[in-house]
Amino acid sequence: MAYDPLVLLDAYRRMRAIREFEERMRREVQAGTVPGFVHLYCGQEAVAVGMCMHLRDSDYIGSTHRGHGHCIAKGCDIGEMLLEIYCKQGGLCNGKGGSMHIADLRKGMLGANAIVGASPPIAVGAALSQKTLGTDGVAVSFIGDGASNQGTVAEALNMAAVLKLPMIFMYENNGYAEFTGAGYHLGGGQIAKRASGFGMPAEAVDGVDFFAVYDACARAVDRARRGEGPSAIEAIAMRWYGHFEGDMQLYRDPKEVDRLRANSDPLKKFEERATAEFGLQADELREIDEEITELIDDKVAIAIAAPKPPREALYTDVYGSY
Amino acid sequence: MAYDPLVLLDAYRRMRAIREFEERMRREVQAGTVPGFVHLYCGQEAVAVGMCMHLRDSDYIGSTHRGHGHCIAKGCDIGEMLLEIYCKQGGLCNGKGGSMHIADLRKGMLGANAIVGASPPIAVGAALSQKTLGTDGVAVSFIGDGASNQGTVAEALNMAAVLKLPMIFMYENNGYAEFTGAGYHLGGGQIAKRASGFGMPAEAVDGVDFFAVYDACARAVDRARRGEGPSAIEAIAMRWYGHFEGDMQLYRDPKEVDRLRANSDPLKKFEERATAEFGLQADELREIDEEITELIDDKVAIAIAAPKPPREALYTDVYGSY
Amino acid sequence: MPVKSYREAITETLRQEMRRDKRVILMGEDIVGGMGGSSGVFEAAGGTFGVTAGLAAEFGRNRVIDTSITESAIVGAAGGAALTGLRPVAELMFIDFIGVCLDQILNQQAKFRYMFGGRCTVPVTIRTLMGAGYGAGPQHSASLHGMLASIAGIKVVTPSNAYDAKGLLATAIRDDDPVIFCEHKFLYGESCEVPDGEYLIPFGEANVTREGNQVTIVAFSRMVLLANKVADKLAKEGISVEVIDPRTASPLDKDSILESVEKTGRLVVIDEGGPYCGMASEIASLAACEAFESLKAPVQKITPPHTPVPASAELEQEWIPSLAKIERAVRATLSANL
Amino acid sequence: MPVKSYREAITETLRQEMRRDKRVILMGEDIVGGMGGSSGVFEAAGGTFGVTAGLAAEFGRNRVIDTSITESAIVGAAGGAALTGLRPVAELMFIDFIGVCLDQILNQQAKFRYMFGGRCTVPVTIRTLMGAGYGAGPQHSASLHGMLASIAGIKVVTPSNAYDAKGLLATAIRDDDPVIFCEHKFLYGESCEVPDGEYLIPFGEANVTREGNQVTIVAFSRMVLLANKVADKLAKEGISVEVIDPRTASPLDKDSILESVEKTGRLVVIDEGGPYCGMASEIASLAACEAFESLKAPVQKITPPHTPVPASAELEQEWIPSLAKIERAVRATLSANL
Ligand SMILES: Cc1ncc(C[n+]2csc(CCOP(=O)(O)OP(=O)(O)O)c2C)c(N)n1
Ligand SMILES: Cc1ncc(C[n+]2csc(CCOP(=O)(O)OP(=O)(O)O)c2C)c(N)n1
Ligand SMILES: [Mg+2]
Ligand SMILES: [Mg+2]
């Protein structure tokens, strides 16, 4: 496969933005500025970006409680994301959703979701809209390894298969569901094999390797756009940090984490190959790095300083009319 | 495999009892004597019996809305079953359950269930009891093709696999879920393949062929008793009658039903092979037939004449204590 | 004016709304029927109770969609489709099945608008079926509109006659919030005058089905019929009973109820939902909190007992509120002298 | 007497009941933690809130069972195990997750005994966590004990302090009916005197936490603490408030509430559940139906508004019933002069 350097630069920018965003969130949580619970996406950047590079604003994604990476990859405004994570007015949900419910329908982002397994049926509904309205749009559901056990996921797979919907099930096997390893909680051990039991192409890929993810997603998205129905991809990429920021990670050998950082950095891997094989220059990447750092610095400061939602907001937007 | 003639006679008796019971229920529904909804099991006799021949009273089964066959195969008293179907006092549930909720814990029958897909998790709980209490007992869940799509089934599969429970998932693919064919509603088309995705042995068998079912169940039950974990069997056997008695079956070519009766009669198939290969005599089978007809005649008459539950029964047995 | 059954009124409304707006789709189990069957009959069911009959023929299977038995996916996908441009009407065959898909209502559809900061609409309608009396037993006979009404963010509609069913369903489908539309099994065959043309009945506006000034009865769904009968019977004795059908359990037309209680000072609530934390308690509570000064007697609640629905037809009849019990309650509240 | 936290009291009870009866098992997500992890640490979690910590070490992983994220299977299997010889205590991590497994309660466990004609026992306990105030947002902060209490056939327990938590949990585990045991996040750290030995607190017996004769407050779970504070404050002004903690939302100790209202004639209900078809309405309804003659003023209900729980901490604080609102309600009912 050939890769357009502009596409690769864009992919890098998104992955770097996720990394920087999450590392900054981590520091902010530790500094005590962030309300609520925050689940970081570091280590999995290539999954969200490898997928979302193929998507338009009019395509939909359903996300998880670990949704920052999906938002950024799908093009949500970083400033508005931060306002939301800080539960401020003007945030993507006007401060009523927070990190675990962040959504942006203008960008086709159907919402993070704090109910594990609730999102796939919703994403299937978006795929149904695409099909019924006759667009060539698609819908993607991001699903954790732990979530893959929820019954709702099986139902979503079946519905997408039966109705031949333009749908991609993007499993993110990051090795753990909270404090339990996938080696224990996942009967059969292979999510992709399960999905193929519902009658759709399913493959497992190295989720640390942007190019592998990108290629698999290209096939799945094309197939969906052509009206040939759903597929599933299991991207394997361990998470770098705890389940939520603050998790002591007793279940994990610290050496596992060290090894991950050393050998399984999606950004490092990307840069090596993109510079060696596809002509990207290290300094243009460093420039991107700087831009992003600056952007996030600015936006975090703005978010922290921004006004809280007004008292009356408690009562608004429960209904359109009541 | 060698078959003990006594076992075969017993199997025949149970299959014949199911057939006779259901044919009689059919006539009674048509005559208007039976309250509520009745779902007949004719055509699937070899599935329940092929499985339950391997089970003891202390083993458990979870059933479906189409539960009469499972009850009889598991050894429930036919008179008490009829009392229950007629919603009479002294019925298996004292008239408060009816056909769709008939249960008999003394016989390890955990209940018919009118919520499609609700029974498998309950049966998994029974398997958990067996394992935790250190018996060599097993639990079996009967699951329709339509039910196999419910998310609860996937969750039950996963739990049984993860906890390595003495559990058998006995799928009954009878071709239809209500008025919709499995060829449409079942993504991927093969239930067994789905189950194997959860990490357990799974095979499809001809559900009209008692011997095929019996052999597959022997393997699965033995495995479970040995503590080696769950398995799944997909038994394919079309139902002879409508979804419920009274269903006009517009979705079905009447020729399909004629063909079934002609070529796919589990009792006929059984008799042919049992007499030809295993030394059963046609007249001992006819004797059984007569006994059963007489028994059911008697018990239906008793059930019709039996007293209704007393008014106060409305308020009893909601709680053990309140 | 043409006379139509409750069932016909609902079918007609679905047809009119689908003609009116291409974004309206239907989905559910066997709402058409016959897919994958051997007969090739295009519509083998038209819904378990025939409500969606004939619609697939007009609108095609892409807009009248048969699904597998996967209620979480049905309700969940309807919610997702509503967020993304459709106006889905999903069928939950029996309200008893709410337990297998509640999260998609409780934490998803009901909360989307609020937790997304008002930046979406959620025009989904869930049609479902409530009510006992069919001998269908403990798992197919419940009336759970009160449980659903407890959820903020959804609307719960309980039409008691064909005319209302039509106007309320049209409102539900055009509404931008999630609506649970609770049909009652026993009303499908009930008929009344129903205009052929389109009309809307706003949510939160009660219907006073009998005017009176001595006792207020508030009743929901099928129980409105029983309340009317009792009111008519007592009218002959000169007892003047006002019957209020809120029509929507949520939003509730508090004002109409309070006004009536202010007038009569006596309240009887009749509901087929349970006696505990349901609509009957809610209405009684409303009176205790907001019409206390007018009340002249204890509120009377007539509901089934706090038990499941038994399979036995005789016990089931005993379970359902009866004319006799309602009449007794009305007389009791009148004779209460404080 | 030793002082223990609510959390400690619960852990201790689980331990004592497991020692007492081998049939008691625990199951849930990460109630031990660490399975399949790379560290080999035996207990990496002990429950998300640490309540089951240390139990696996004593009783082994066969009786303290970590599960996958499959709440229908967890709750369903607990029900099946209860039918077949165990006394399972399943953990539903947050009560908000009830929507993904409700059927196993609503149509299964709650109905087994009734629909099987009394021929079984269903000794299952579901421990779960309710309450807002943690900034956890709309899907992790609900108090749904009222919704659950509406279901006939289950019991719903809402302990408000460590002493009650211990006695009620022991009763729950030994009870032959399904029990939902609702812990409140904000109470885990609250302590009081708790005996080391075993004791049982019967269901359906309210605790009068403050005696008084001018106003009755009925409050559930964490709200009992607020009610007590208000009562203590007003006592200094000579206003005598009785506070009743029903301890179990179902069965409800109607008698204690009615007696108190007969004495005071004034009722304020405080609940963190919703204002519609929940426990607050149920208690108000009880007064309207069964204590009407004694009531001297409208019932006051203090609950959150009929909205989801917002993520913003400031809005969330505004959402939760406050001391100020409760105090205002008590004063209002006292000044109501009819
Ligand atoms: C229905 C439900 N059950 C349990 C939880 C608690 N919970 C939140 S995240 C999580 C683990 C999810 O694991 P996985 O799907 O692998 O996603 P990851 O956190 O690894 O991204 C759990 C159990 C929940 N939020 N919702
Ligand atoms: C949760 C739920 N959804 C739908 C139904 C309605 N229903 C009853 S039986 C049935 C079809 C079941 O098909 P299958 O599992 O294949 O069993 P079969 O009737 O063929 O034995 C349906 C849809 C139900 N009872 N429960
Ligand atoms: Mg994971
Ligand atoms: Mg079938």
Coordinates of C-alpha atoms in Angstrom, one line a residue, chain A residues 13 17 20-21 24 76-79 82 288-302:
Chain A
R13 CA -0.6 15.1 14.2
A17 CA -2.3 15.3 19.9
E20 CA 0.1 15.0 24.5
F21 CA -3.5 15.5 25.6
R24 CA -1.2 16.5 30.1
C76 CA -13.4 17.2 17.9
D77 CA -12.2 20.5 19.0
I78 CA -9.6 20.1 21.7
G79 CA -10.6 23.3 23.4
L82 CA -11.1 20.3 27.6
I288 CA 3.9 19.4 14.9
D289 CA 4.9 18.4 18.4
E290 CA 5.6 21.9 19.4
E291 CA 2.4 23.3 17.9
I292 CA 0.4 20.7 19.8
T293 CA 2.1 21.3 23.1
E294 CA 1.4 25.0 22.7
L295 CA -2.2 24.4 21.7
I296 CA -2.9 22.1 24.7
D297 CA -1.2 24.5 27.1
D298 CA -3.4 27.3 25.9
K299 CA -6.6 25.3 26.0
V300 CA -6.0 23.8 29.4
A301 CA -5.4 27.2 30.8
I302 CA -8.6 28.5 29.2

